[in-house]
Coordinates of C-alpha atoms (C1' of nucleotides) in Angstrom, one line a residue:
Chain A
M1 CA 19.9 5.2 -5.3
S2 CA 22.3 5.8 -2.4
E3 CA 20.9 6.5 1.0
A4 CA 22.8 9.7 1.3
L5 CA 21.2 11.2 -1.8
K6 CA 17.7 10.0 -0.9
S7 CA 15.4 12.8 0.4
L8 CA 14.1 12.4 3.9
N9 CA 10.4 12.0 4.8
F10 CA 9.0 14.2 7.6
I11 CA 9.5 11.5 10.2
E12 CA 13.2 11.2 9.3
H13 CA 13.5 14.9 9.6
I14 CA 12.1 14.7 13.1
V15 CA 14.6 12.0 14.0
E16 CA 17.5 14.0 12.4
E17 CA 16.5 17.0 14.4
D18 CA 16.3 15.1 17.7
L19 CA 19.8 13.8 16.9
R20 CA 21.0 17.3 16.2
N21 CA 19.5 18.4 19.5
G22 CA 21.6 15.9 21.3
F23 CA 19.5 12.7 21.5
P24 CA 22.0 9.9 21.6
K25 CA 21.8 7.8 18.4
E26 CA 22.3 4.6 20.3
K27 CA 19.1 5.2 22.2
L28 CA 17.0 5.3 19.0
R29 CA 14.4 2.5 19.1
F30 CA 11.3 1.9 17.2
R31 CA 8.4 -0.5 17.2
F32 CA 5.7 -1.9 15.0
P33 CA 2.6 -2.4 17.2
P34 CA -0.2 -4.4 15.5
E35 CA -3.3 -5.5 17.3
P36 CA -3.7 -9.3 16.7
N37 CA -7.3 -9.0 15.5
G38 CA -6.8 -9.5 11.8
Y39 CA -4.4 -10.0 9.0
L40 CA -1.8 -7.4 7.9
H41 CA -2.6 -5.5 4.7
I42 CA -0.7 -3.4 2.2
G43 CA -1.3 -0.3 4.4
H44 CA 0.5 -2.0 7.3
A45 CA 3.3 -2.8 4.9
S46 CA 3.9 0.9 4.6
S47 CA 4.1 1.3 8.4
I48 CA 6.3 -1.8 8.7
C49 CA 8.7 -0.5 6.1
L50 CA 8.7 2.9 7.8
N51 CA 9.5 1.6 11.2
F52 CA 11.9 -1.2 10.2
G53 CA 13.4 1.1 7.6
L54 CA 14.2 3.6 10.3
G55 CA 15.8 0.8 12.3
L56 CA 17.9 -0.1 9.3
R57 CA 18.8 3.5 8.5
Y58 CA 20.0 4.3 12.1
G59 CA 21.1 0.8 13.1
A60 CA 18.4 0.9 15.8
P61 CA 16.4 -2.0 17.2
V62 CA 12.8 -2.4 16.2
N63 CA 10.4 -4.3 18.4
L64 CA 7.4 -6.2 17.2
R65 CA 4.8 -5.5 19.8
F66 CA 1.3 -7.0 19.9
D67 CA -1.2 -4.5 21.2
D68 CA -3.3 -7.2 22.9
T69 CA -5.5 -5.5 25.5
N70 CA -8.8 -6.6 24.2
P71 CA -9.3 -10.4 24.6
A72 CA -12.7 -10.1 22.9
K73 CA -11.2 -9.6 19.5
E74 CA -7.7 -11.0 19.6
E75 CA -6.4 -14.4 18.8
Q76 CA -3.2 -16.4 18.5
E77 CA -4.0 -17.2 14.9
Y78 CA -3.5 -13.5 14.1
V79 CA -0.2 -13.3 16.1
D80 CA 1.2 -16.2 14.0
A81 CA 0.0 -14.7 10.7
I82 CA 1.4 -11.3 11.6
K83 CA 4.8 -12.7 12.4
E84 CA 4.9 -14.7 9.2
D85 CA 4.1 -11.6 7.2
V86 CA 6.7 -9.4 8.8
E87 CA 9.3 -12.0 8.3
W88 CA 8.3 -12.6 4.8
L89 CA 8.7 -8.9 4.0
G90 CA 12.3 -9.5 5.1
Y91 CA 12.5 -7.7 8.4
E92 CA 13.9 -8.9 11.7
W93 CA 12.6 -7.5 14.9
D94 CA 14.7 -7.1 18.0
T95 CA 12.2 -8.3 20.6
E96 CA 8.8 -9.9 20.3
C97 CA 6.7 -8.1 22.9
F98 CA 3.1 -8.1 24.1
A99 CA 1.3 -5.4 25.8
S100 CA -0.1 -8.2 27.9
D101 CA 3.4 -8.7 29.3
Y102 CA 3.0 -5.4 31.0
F103 CA -0.4 -6.0 32.7
Q104 CA 1.2 -6.2 36.2
Q105 CA 3.3 -3.1 35.7
L106 CA 0.4 -1.2 34.4
Y107 CA -1.7 -2.3 37.3
D108 CA 0.9 -1.2 39.8
W109 CA 1.1 2.2 38.1
A110 CA -2.6 2.5 38.2
I111 CA -2.5 2.0 42.0
D112 CA 0.0 4.8 42.1
L113 CA -2.3 7.1 40.2
I114 CA -5.1 6.3 42.6
K115 CA -2.9 7.1 45.5
V116 CA -2.0 10.5 44.3
G117 CA -5.6 11.2 43.4
K118 CA -5.2 11.0 39.6
A119 CA -7.5 8.1 39.1
Y120 CA -10.8 7.0 40.5
V121 CA -13.3 4.2 40.2
D122 CA -16.5 5.2 38.5
S123 CA -19.6 3.1 39.2
Q124 CA -21.9 4.5 36.6
T125 CA -23.1 2.8 33.4
S126 CA -21.4 3.4 30.2
E127 CA -24.4 5.3 29.0
E128 CA -24.2 7.7 32.0
I129 CA -20.5 8.2 31.4
A130 CA -21.1 8.9 27.7
E131 CA -23.8 11.5 28.6
Q132 CA -21.5 13.3 31.0
K133 CA -18.8 13.4 28.3
G134 CA -20.3 16.6 26.9
T135 CA -19.9 17.6 23.3
P136 CA -17.0 19.2 21.3
T137 CA -18.6 22.6 22.1
E138 CA -19.8 21.9 25.7
A139 CA -17.8 20.8 28.7
G140 CA -18.5 17.5 30.3
T141 CA -19.9 17.2 33.8
P142 CA -18.0 15.5 36.6
S143 CA -19.0 12.0 37.7
P144 CA -20.6 11.9 41.1
F145 CA -17.9 9.4 42.0
R146 CA -15.1 11.6 40.9
N147 CA -14.1 12.6 44.4
R148 CA -14.2 9.2 46.1
S149 CA -11.6 8.8 48.8
V150 CA -8.3 7.2 47.9
E151 CA -9.1 4.4 50.4
E152 CA -12.4 3.6 48.7
N153 CA -10.9 3.8 45.2
L154 CA -8.1 1.4 46.2
Q155 CA -10.5 -1.0 47.7
L156 CA -12.9 -0.9 44.8
F157 CA -10.1 -1.3 42.2
Q158 CA -8.7 -4.2 44.0
G159 CA -12.2 -5.7 44.1
M160 CA -12.4 -5.2 40.3
K161 CA -9.2 -7.1 39.9
E162 CA -10.3 -9.9 42.2
G163 CA -13.5 -10.5 40.2
K164 CA -15.9 -9.3 42.9
F165 CA -17.9 -7.3 40.4
K166 CA -19.9 -7.9 37.3
E167 CA -18.8 -6.6 33.8
G168 CA -19.7 -2.9 33.5
E169 CA -20.2 -2.4 37.2
H170 CA -17.2 -0.2 37.7
V171 CA -14.4 1.3 35.6
L172 CA -11.2 3.0 36.6
R173 CA -10.9 6.5 35.2
A174 CA -8.0 8.9 35.0
K175 CA -8.8 12.3 36.7
V176 CA -7.8 14.8 34.0
D177 CA -10.1 17.6 32.9
M178 CA -13.8 17.3 32.2
A179 CA -13.8 20.7 30.4
S180 CA -10.9 20.0 28.0
S181 CA -11.5 20.9 24.4
N182 CA -10.0 17.5 23.7
M183 CA -12.7 15.0 24.5
L184 CA -10.2 12.3 25.1
M185 CA -8.9 14.2 28.2
R186 CA -12.4 14.2 29.8
D187 CA -11.5 11.6 32.4
P188 CA -10.6 8.7 30.1
I189 CA -11.3 5.1 31.1
M190 CA -8.2 3.2 32.0
Y191 CA -9.6 -0.2 33.0
R192 CA -12.8 -2.1 32.3
I193 CA -13.9 -5.4 33.7
L194 CA -14.0 -8.2 31.1
Y195 CA -14.5 -11.9 32.0
R196 CA -12.8 -13.1 28.8
A197 CA -9.9 -15.5 28.5
H198 CA -6.9 -13.8 27.0
H199 CA -4.9 -15.5 24.3
R200 CA -1.8 -15.2 26.5
T201 CA -2.8 -14.5 30.1
N202 CA -5.8 -16.7 29.9
T203 CA -8.0 -15.9 33.0
D204 CA -5.3 -14.3 35.1
W205 CA -7.0 -11.0 34.7
C206 CA -10.6 -9.9 34.5
I207 CA -9.7 -6.2 34.2
Y208 CA -8.0 -5.0 31.0
P209 CA -6.3 -1.7 30.4
M210 CA -7.5 0.5 27.6
Y211 CA -5.4 1.5 24.6
D212 CA -4.5 5.0 25.8
W213 CA -3.3 3.8 29.1
T214 CA -1.4 1.0 27.6
H215 CA 0.3 2.2 24.5
G216 CA 2.5 5.0 25.7
E217 CA 3.5 3.2 28.9
S218 CA 4.4 0.1 26.8
D219 CA 6.6 2.4 24.6
Y220 CA 8.2 3.7 27.8
I221 CA 8.8 0.2 29.2
E222 CA 10.5 -0.8 26.0
Q223 CA 12.3 2.5 25.8
V224 CA 11.0 3.2 22.3
S225 CA 12.2 6.6 21.3
H226 CA 9.8 7.4 18.5
S227 CA 6.3 6.0 18.5
L228 CA 4.8 6.3 15.1
C229 CA 1.1 5.9 14.5
T230 CA -1.6 7.0 12.1
L231 CA -3.3 10.4 12.0
E232 CA -6.4 9.3 13.8
F233 CA -4.3 9.1 17.0
A234 CA -3.2 12.7 16.8
M235 CA -5.7 13.8 19.4
H236 CA -4.5 11.0 21.6
R237 CA -1.1 12.5 21.8
E238 CA -2.1 14.9 24.6
L239 CA -3.3 11.9 26.6
Y240 CA -0.3 9.9 25.7
D241 CA 1.9 12.6 27.1
W242 CA -0.3 13.0 30.2
F243 CA 0.0 9.4 31.1
L244 CA 3.7 9.4 30.4
D245 CA 4.0 12.4 32.8
Q246 CA 2.7 10.3 35.6
V247 CA 5.3 7.7 35.5
V248 CA 8.3 8.9 33.5
D249 CA 11.8 8.9 35.0
K250 CA 14.0 11.8 33.7
D251 CA 17.0 9.5 33.2
L252 CA 15.1 7.3 30.9
V253 CA 14.0 7.8 27.3
R254 CA 10.7 9.5 27.0
P255 CA 8.9 8.2 24.0
K256 CA 7.6 10.7 21.4
Q257 CA 4.5 10.0 19.5
R258 CA 4.2 11.3 15.9
E259 CA 1.5 10.7 13.4
F260 CA 1.5 10.0 9.7
A261 CA -1.4 9.5 7.2
R262 CA -2.6 6.0 6.7
R263 CA -2.4 4.7 3.1
N264 CA -5.4 4.3 1.0
F265 CA -5.4 2.4 -2.2
S266 CA -7.5 2.6 -5.3
H267 CA -10.1 -0.1 -6.0
T268 CA -9.8 -1.8 -2.7
V269 CA -10.4 -1.3 1.0
V270 CA -7.8 -1.4 3.8
S271 CA -9.8 -1.6 7.0
K272 CA -9.5 -4.8 9.0
R273 CA -13.2 -4.6 9.8
K274 CA -14.1 -4.4 6.1
L275 CA -11.6 -7.1 5.1
L276 CA -13.1 -9.3 7.8
Q277 CA -16.5 -8.7 6.3
L278 CA -15.2 -9.8 2.8
V279 CA -13.9 -13.0 4.3
D280 CA -16.9 -13.8 6.6
Q281 CA -19.5 -13.1 3.9
G282 CA -17.7 -15.2 1.4
F283 CA -16.8 -12.5 -1.2
V284 CA -13.3 -14.0 -1.1
K285 CA -12.1 -17.4 -0.1
G286 CA -10.0 -16.3 2.9
W287 CA -7.6 -13.7 4.2
D288 CA -5.0 -15.0 1.8
D289 CA -7.3 -14.9 -1.3
P290 CA -5.1 -13.5 -4.1
R291 CA -7.6 -10.6 -4.6
M292 CA -7.2 -9.4 -1.0
P293 CA -4.9 -6.5 -0.3
T294 CA -3.5 -8.4 2.6
I295 CA 0.2 -9.3 2.8
S296 CA -0.8 -12.9 2.7
G297 CA -3.0 -12.3 -0.3
L298 CA -0.3 -10.5 -2.2
R299 CA 2.1 -13.3 -1.3
R300 CA -0.2 -15.9 -2.7
R301 CA -0.9 -13.8 -5.7
G302 CA 2.8 -13.9 -6.5
Y303 CA 4.1 -10.5 -5.3
T304 CA 7.7 -10.4 -4.1
P305 CA 8.7 -8.9 -0.8
E306 CA 11.2 -6.7 -2.7
S307 CA 8.5 -5.2 -4.9
I308 CA 6.4 -4.4 -1.9
R309 CA 9.3 -2.8 -0.1
N310 CA 10.3 -0.8 -3.1
F311 CA 6.7 0.3 -3.5
A312 CA 6.5 1.4 0.1
D313 CA 9.7 3.3 -0.3
I314 CA 8.7 5.2 -3.3
I315 CA 5.2 6.2 -2.1
G316 CA 6.9 7.5 1.0
I317 CA 5.1 8.9 4.0
A318 CA 3.3 12.2 4.7
K319 CA 0.4 13.7 6.6
R320 CA -2.1 14.4 3.9
D321 CA -5.0 12.2 2.8
N322 CA -4.2 10.1 -0.2
V323 CA -5.3 7.4 -2.5
V324 CA -2.4 5.5 -4.1
D325 CA -3.1 4.1 -7.5
V326 CA -2.7 0.3 -7.7
S327 CA -0.9 0.8 -11.0
L328 CA 2.1 1.9 -8.9
L329 CA 2.2 -1.3 -7.0
E330 CA 1.8 -3.2 -10.2
F331 CA 4.7 -1.4 -11.7
H332 CA 6.9 -2.5 -8.9
V333 CA 6.0 -6.2 -9.2
R334 CA 6.6 -6.1 -12.9
E335 CA 9.9 -4.3 -12.5
H336 CA 11.1 -7.0 -10.1
L337 CA 9.6 -10.0 -11.9
N338 CA 10.9 -8.8 -15.2
K339 CA 14.4 -9.3 -13.8
I340 CA 13.9 -12.6 -12.0
A341 CA 11.0 -14.6 -13.5
P342 CA 11.9 -17.3 -16.0
R343 CA 10.1 -17.0 -19.3
V344 CA 7.9 -19.9 -20.3
M345 CA 5.1 -20.3 -22.8
G346 CA 1.5 -20.9 -21.8
V347 CA -1.6 -20.6 -24.0
L348 CA -4.6 -19.3 -22.1
N349 CA -7.3 -19.6 -24.8
P350 CA -6.1 -22.3 -27.1
L351 CA -6.7 -22.4 -30.8
K352 CA -5.3 -25.4 -32.7
V353 CA -2.8 -24.9 -35.5
V354 CA -1.9 -27.7 -37.8
L355 CA 1.3 -27.4 -39.9
T356 CA 0.2 -29.3 -43.0
N357 CA 3.7 -29.6 -44.3
Y358 CA 5.3 -30.8 -41.1
P359 CA 5.8 -34.6 -41.1
E360 CA 3.2 -36.5 -39.1
G361 CA 4.5 -38.1 -36.0
E362 CA 7.7 -36.2 -36.0
E363 CA 8.9 -33.9 -33.2
E364 CA 12.0 -31.9 -32.4
W365 CA 13.3 -29.9 -29.5
L366 CA 14.1 -26.3 -29.8
E367 CA 16.3 -24.2 -27.7
A368 CA 14.7 -21.3 -25.7
E369 CA 16.3 -18.6 -23.7
N370 CA 15.0 -18.6 -20.1
N371 CA 15.4 -14.9 -19.4
P372 CA 16.6 -12.2 -21.8
E373 CA 17.2 -10.0 -18.7
D374 CA 19.4 -12.5 -17.0
E375 CA 22.0 -14.5 -19.0
A376 CA 22.8 -16.7 -16.1
A377 CA 19.3 -18.1 -16.3
G378 CA 20.4 -20.2 -19.3
Y379 CA 18.4 -22.1 -21.8
R380 CA 15.9 -24.9 -22.0
Q381 CA 14.5 -27.3 -24.6
L382 CA 11.0 -27.0 -26.0
P383 CA 9.2 -29.7 -28.0
F384 CA 7.8 -28.7 -31.4
S385 CA 5.5 -30.8 -33.5
R386 CA 2.9 -30.8 -36.3
E387 CA 0.0 -29.7 -34.0
L388 CA 0.2 -26.7 -31.9
Y389 CA -1.9 -24.3 -29.8
I390 CA -1.7 -20.6 -30.2
E391 CA -3.8 -17.9 -28.5
Q392 CA -7.3 -17.4 -30.0
E393 CA -6.8 -13.7 -30.1
D394 CA -3.6 -14.2 -32.2
F395 CA -5.5 -15.2 -35.2
K396 CA -8.0 -13.4 -37.4
E397 CA -9.2 -14.4 -40.9
E398 CA -8.8 -10.8 -41.9
A399 CA -7.2 -7.8 -40.3
N400 CA -5.5 -4.5 -41.1
R401 CA -1.8 -4.0 -41.1
K402 CA -1.8 -2.8 -37.5
F403 CA -2.5 -6.4 -36.5
F404 CA 0.9 -7.9 -36.1
R405 CA -0.4 -11.4 -35.7
L406 CA -1.6 -14.3 -37.8
K407 CA -4.2 -13.8 -40.5
L408 CA -5.0 -15.8 -43.6
G409 CA -2.2 -15.4 -46.1
G410 CA 0.0 -13.8 -43.5
E411 CA 3.2 -14.8 -41.8
V412 CA 4.2 -14.8 -38.3
R413 CA 7.2 -16.1 -36.2
L414 CA 6.6 -18.7 -33.6
K415 CA 8.8 -17.7 -30.7
N416 CA 12.0 -19.8 -30.6
G417 CA 10.6 -21.8 -33.6
Y418 CA 9.7 -21.3 -37.2
I419 CA 8.0 -18.8 -39.4
I420 CA 4.5 -20.0 -40.4
K421 CA 1.9 -18.9 -42.9
A422 CA -1.8 -19.3 -42.4
D423 CA -3.5 -20.9 -45.4
S424 CA -7.0 -21.7 -44.2
C425 CA -9.1 -22.3 -41.2
T426 CA -12.1 -24.4 -40.2
K427 CA -15.1 -23.4 -38.1
D428 CA -17.7 -25.2 -36.1
T429 CA -21.5 -24.9 -36.8
D430 CA -21.7 -21.7 -34.8
G431 CA -19.0 -20.1 -36.9
N432 CA -16.3 -20.2 -34.3
I433 CA -12.8 -20.8 -35.7
I434 CA -11.6 -24.1 -34.2
E435 CA -8.5 -24.8 -36.3
V436 CA -6.0 -23.0 -38.5
Q437 CA -4.1 -24.8 -41.2
C438 CA -0.6 -23.4 -41.8
T439 CA 2.6 -24.2 -43.6
Y440 CA 5.9 -23.6 -42.0
D441 CA 9.2 -22.7 -43.5
P442 CA 11.7 -25.5 -42.6
K443 CA 14.7 -23.2 -43.2
S444 CA 13.5 -20.4 -40.9
K445 CA 14.3 -22.1 -37.6
S446 CA 15.2 -19.7 -34.9
G447 CA 18.9 -19.4 -34.2
S448 CA 19.9 -21.5 -37.2
G449 CA 21.5 -18.6 -38.9
T450 CA 20.1 -19.3 -42.3
E451 CA 19.0 -16.4 -44.5
E452 CA 15.4 -17.5 -44.0
S453 CA 15.8 -17.5 -40.2
L454 CA 17.0 -14.0 -40.3
R455 CA 13.9 -12.7 -42.1
K456 CA 12.1 -9.9 -40.3
V457 CA 8.5 -10.9 -39.8
K458 CA 6.2 -8.5 -38.0
G459 CA 4.8 -10.4 -35.1
T460 CA 6.0 -13.2 -32.9
L461 CA 3.6 -15.6 -31.2
H462 CA 3.9 -17.8 -28.2
W463 CA 2.7 -21.4 -28.6
V464 CA 2.8 -24.9 -27.2
S465 CA 3.0 -28.3 -28.8
A466 CA -0.4 -29.9 -28.5
K467 CA 1.0 -33.4 -27.9
H468 CA 3.4 -32.2 -25.2
A469 CA 1.5 -29.5 -23.5
L470 CA 0.3 -29.8 -19.9
S471 CA -3.2 -28.6 -19.1
A472 CA -3.4 -26.2 -16.2
E473 CA -6.0 -24.3 -14.3
V474 CA -5.3 -20.6 -14.5
R475 CA -6.9 -18.1 -12.2
L476 CA -7.2 -14.6 -13.6
Y477 CA -7.8 -11.8 -11.1
D478 CA -9.2 -8.4 -11.6
R479 CA -9.7 -5.6 -9.1
L480 CA -12.1 -6.5 -6.3
F481 CA -14.1 -3.3 -6.6
T482 CA -15.3 -1.5 -9.6
D483 CA -15.1 1.9 -7.9
E484 CA -11.8 3.6 -7.2
T485 CA -12.7 4.5 -3.6
P486 CA -15.4 1.9 -2.7
D487 CA -15.6 3.0 1.0
A488 CA -15.6 6.7 0.4
H489 CA -19.3 7.1 -0.5
K490 CA -21.4 8.4 2.2
D491 CA -24.7 7.0 0.8
K492 CA -23.4 3.7 -0.4
N493 CA -21.9 0.6 1.2
F494 CA -18.5 -0.5 -0.1
L495 CA -20.0 -4.0 -0.8
D496 CA -22.2 -2.4 -3.5
F497 CA -19.1 -2.0 -5.6
I498 CA -17.9 -5.6 -5.5
N499 CA -16.6 -6.6 -8.9
P500 CA -18.5 -9.7 -9.9
D501 CA -15.8 -10.7 -12.3
S502 CA -12.8 -10.3 -10.0
L503 CA -12.0 -14.0 -10.5
Q504 CA -12.0 -15.9 -13.8
I505 CA -10.9 -19.5 -13.9
I506 CA -9.8 -20.9 -17.2
S507 CA -8.1 -24.0 -18.4
A508 CA -4.9 -23.4 -20.3
F509 CA -2.1 -25.3 -21.9
V510 CA 1.5 -24.8 -20.7
E511 CA 4.8 -26.0 -21.9
P512 CA 6.0 -29.3 -20.4
S513 CA 9.0 -27.9 -18.5
L514 CA 6.4 -26.5 -16.0
A515 CA 5.9 -30.1 -14.6
D516 CA 8.8 -29.4 -12.3
A517 CA 7.5 -26.1 -11.0
K518 CA 7.2 -25.8 -7.2
I519 CA 4.5 -24.1 -5.2
G520 CA 5.1 -20.3 -5.2
D521 CA 7.5 -20.4 -8.3
R522 CA 7.0 -17.4 -10.4
F523 CA 7.1 -17.3 -14.2
Q524 CA 6.5 -14.9 -17.0
F525 CA 4.1 -16.5 -19.5
Q526 CA 5.5 -14.7 -22.5
R527 CA 3.3 -12.0 -23.9
M528 CA 0.7 -12.8 -21.2
G529 CA 1.9 -11.8 -17.8
Y530 CA 3.4 -13.0 -14.6
F531 CA 2.1 -16.2 -13.0
N532 CA 2.9 -18.2 -9.9
L533 CA 2.1 -21.8 -8.9
D534 CA -0.7 -21.7 -6.3
P535 CA -0.7 -23.9 -3.2
D536 CA -3.8 -25.6 -4.6
S537 CA -1.7 -27.0 -7.3
K538 CA -1.1 -30.8 -7.5
S539 CA 1.3 -32.7 -9.7
E540 CA -1.6 -34.0 -11.8
K541 CA -3.3 -30.6 -12.0
L542 CA -1.2 -27.4 -12.1
V543 CA -2.9 -24.3 -10.8
F544 CA -1.5 -20.9 -11.7
N545 CA -2.4 -17.4 -10.4
R546 CA -1.9 -14.5 -12.6
T547 CA 0.0 -12.0 -10.5
V548 CA -0.2 -9.2 -13.0
G549 CA -0.4 -8.9 -16.8
L550 CA 2.3 -7.4 -18.9
R551 CA 1.9 -3.9 -20.0
D552 CA -0.4 -4.2 -23.0
T553 CA 0.0 -1.5 -25.6
W554 CA -2.1 -3.5 -28.0
A555 CA -5.1 -3.6 -25.7
K556 CA -4.8 0.2 -25.4
I557 CA -4.8 0.6 -29.2
Q558 CA -7.9 -1.5 -29.4
E559 CA -9.7 0.4 -26.7
K560 CA -9.3 3.5 -28.7
N561 CA -11.0 2.0 -31.7
Chain B
rU1 C1' -21.8 26.5 16.0
rG2 C1' -15.3 23.9 19.8
rG3 C1' -10.5 21.7 19.0
rC4 C1' -6.7 19.3 16.1
rC5 C1' -4.5 18.2 11.3
rU6 C1' -3.8 18.8 5.9
rA7 C1' -3.6 21.4 1.0
rU8 C1' 2.5 21.0 -4.8
rG9 C1' 0.9 17.8 -12.3
rG10 C1' -4.2 12.6 -13.3
rU11 C1' -1.7 9.7 -8.7
rG12 C1' 2.1 9.3 -4.7
rU13 C1' 6.1 12.0 -2.8
rA14 C1' 10.6 15.9 -3.1
rA15 C1' 12.5 20.8 -2.9
rU16 C1' 19.8 21.6 0.4
rU17 C1' 14.8 24.9 5.6
rG18 C1' 13.6 32.0 2.1
rG19 C1' 17.2 31.2 -3.7
rU20 C1' 16.0 28.0 -11.2
rA21 C1' 9.5 23.4 -8.6
rA22 C1' 12.4 17.7 -8.8
rC23 C1' 11.6 12.1 -8.8
rA24 C1' 8.5 7.8 -9.7
rC25 C1' 4.0 6.0 -11.7
rA26 C1' 0.0 6.8 -15.2
rG27 C1' -1.1 9.2 -20.0
rC28 C1' 0.5 10.8 -24.8
rU29 C1' 4.6 10.8 -29.3
rG30 C1' 8.4 8.4 -31.5
rG31 C1' 12.8 4.7 -31.7
rU32 C1' 14.9 -0.4 -30.7
rU33 C1' 13.2 -5.5 -30.2
rU34 C1' 12.2 -13.1 -32.4
rU35 C1' 7.6 -11.0 -25.9
rG36 C1' 2.7 -5.1 -29.0
rG37 C1' 7.2 -7.1 -22.8
rU38 C1' 12.0 -4.9 -21.5
rC39 C1' 15.0 -0.7 -23.0
rC40 C1' 15.7 4.5 -25.0
rA41 C1' 14.2 9.6 -26.3
rG42 C1' 10.5 13.4 -26.0
rU43 C1' 5.9 15.5 -23.9
rC44 C1' 2.3 16.9 -19.9
rG45 C1' 2.1 22.5 -13.7
rU46 C1' -1.6 29.4 -12.3
rU47 C1' 2.4 25.0 -5.8
rC48 C1' -6.2 25.9 -3.0
rU49 C1' -7.7 31.5 -3.1
rA50 C1' -6.8 36.7 -1.7
rG51 C1' -3.7 40.0 0.5
rG52 C1' 1.1 41.0 3.1
rU53 C1' 6.6 40.7 4.5
rU54 C1' 11.1 40.3 1.3
rC55 C1' 15.8 41.9 -3.8
rG56 C1' 13.5 37.0 -3.9
rA57 C1' 7.8 32.9 -1.1
rG58 C1' 5.7 26.2 -2.5
rU59 C1' 8.3 27.5 2.1
rC60 C1' 7.1 33.1 6.6
rC61 C1' 2.5 36.3 8.3
rU62 C1' -3.0 37.4 8.0
rA63 C1' -7.8 36.2 6.3
rG64 C1' -10.6 32.9 3.6
rU65 C1' -11.9 28.2 1.0
rA66 C1' -11.8 22.9 0.8
rG67 C1' -10.9 18.1 2.9
rG68 C1' -9.9 14.8 7.0
rC69 C1' -10.1 13.6 12.3
rC70 C1' -12.3 13.9 17.5
rA71 C1' -17.9 12.5 22.0
rA72 C1' -16.5 3.0 21.9
rC73 C1' -16.0 -0.1 29.0
rC74 C1' -12.2 -0.7 20.3
rA75 C1' -7.2 -0.2 18.7

RNA sequence: UGGCCUAUGGUGUAAUUGGUAACACAGCUGGUUUUGGUCCAGUCGUUCUAGGUUCGAGUCCUAGUAGGCCAACCA
């Protein structure tokens, strides 16, 4: 779809309106501001696509800014992971910024605020300050330290910076309005004392600025025109503007904060705290576990950046609460993978088939199309022999005519090979079918053009030659939670809904061409789904992740019966 | 019992700013097919409620209702 025809989301409408009102297009600038205290998830992808999408749309720069004002939680590991994820999604930031780069400027401005009587040092405990905060319906009460002299405030604040006090002994507060209906305006804390080494400034500082004081001023320093954040910051806007009022120069761009609803997704959680819990408590193997809704998890699972971007684009952005169904994300991976993934054959639950009329010891190589959606993908050779594996669920001794697969006395086409007929089967002592004896029609070879090869047989199966097949570990994933909204239950913990069967590891047989597969390579196992080669894979032991299954109409028909 | 925000099919978003409710997904019916995939066609709505303004309301006004957010020295 062309950009011009695409409808605008409400943020784009705001930008368009600003442009109409005379805001110079060349001064448009955006930013994506993660806190480096965890890995990015699919919800962040929406925000990344929003901000960087805006940048692309208007030819405006987009900064990657780390909101690193809390050394207690933030780490370099997260900075690196975040950068990798944004790059992987395919976006290029203009400048890599850190709120910590602005600590000195922020400090200087804080001094200015003290000098004009708009900030003061409070020496109460956090409990006392909280009590005086009041409630939504009652005004707060002023701190006894609210009217300290400028001199005393300056001296105390400098002492805080110089490490003369213990943690919690003093804080710097903005002097706003203790009676405001917006609790955030009741003299918010600007600085606290924290003797923690920061991942970038190390121990240069022992006072750290709070989010509200930092964020808007950082936007202003970077001359960000539109500062987009999630809805829970809506109430912060008033403070954001108040802080900006104290420092803004009329000749410079004054950043504008606007809020959009964060994305929620069915059958998962997107809260860094909860994701961290899943990792720490061992419910998953790490932040990049393919079951995780993190960008790194999706990447390892086999998702493509394109599919995530398309997905983000189609779900759009708005202000109302939402729960996006995972099937929409799955649709987008399938759509992309269908076009680019080479087709191969892999049998997940092998059942041996012996072609009794195929000469023993003989083998031949069949030609197979790599991707019917992409002619340029070409062809490859597949070994065929007397003993094969097919999928267990593709054979039944008896079945009705809706079953387009192999049954005793019935015929089926082996993909890229011959038409075979099942004559008999053998079972183990428990009654499980362990082998099917078939006869093949030598004249029915695919592509040979013979009358027999042109016969229409209802049902085509994938298969591998037993002698040539490679064994592989295949990891099948299911949703991590059994409930659609695991963290939306007031009386239950989201961990109560963990799906015990979210990972199933099986050993499968795949066609020999896969010996050349490289880590991350994506394939369609025909009739089974999309898979990629996991980093755990070694040349002697292939490991595949199932990214997503194919749409399965047959499974639906069975469900109904 | 204060303030702020939101309400459009099962889900997520649109609606040229007051002019025929549209798109995608999911579901359901069929068709094509050497993947029960892909592809193609069809089908699925009291725009939260009640009033009001207007020739005309998803859009504006009023009053309700429902949901979310707000009292961390977190972001």
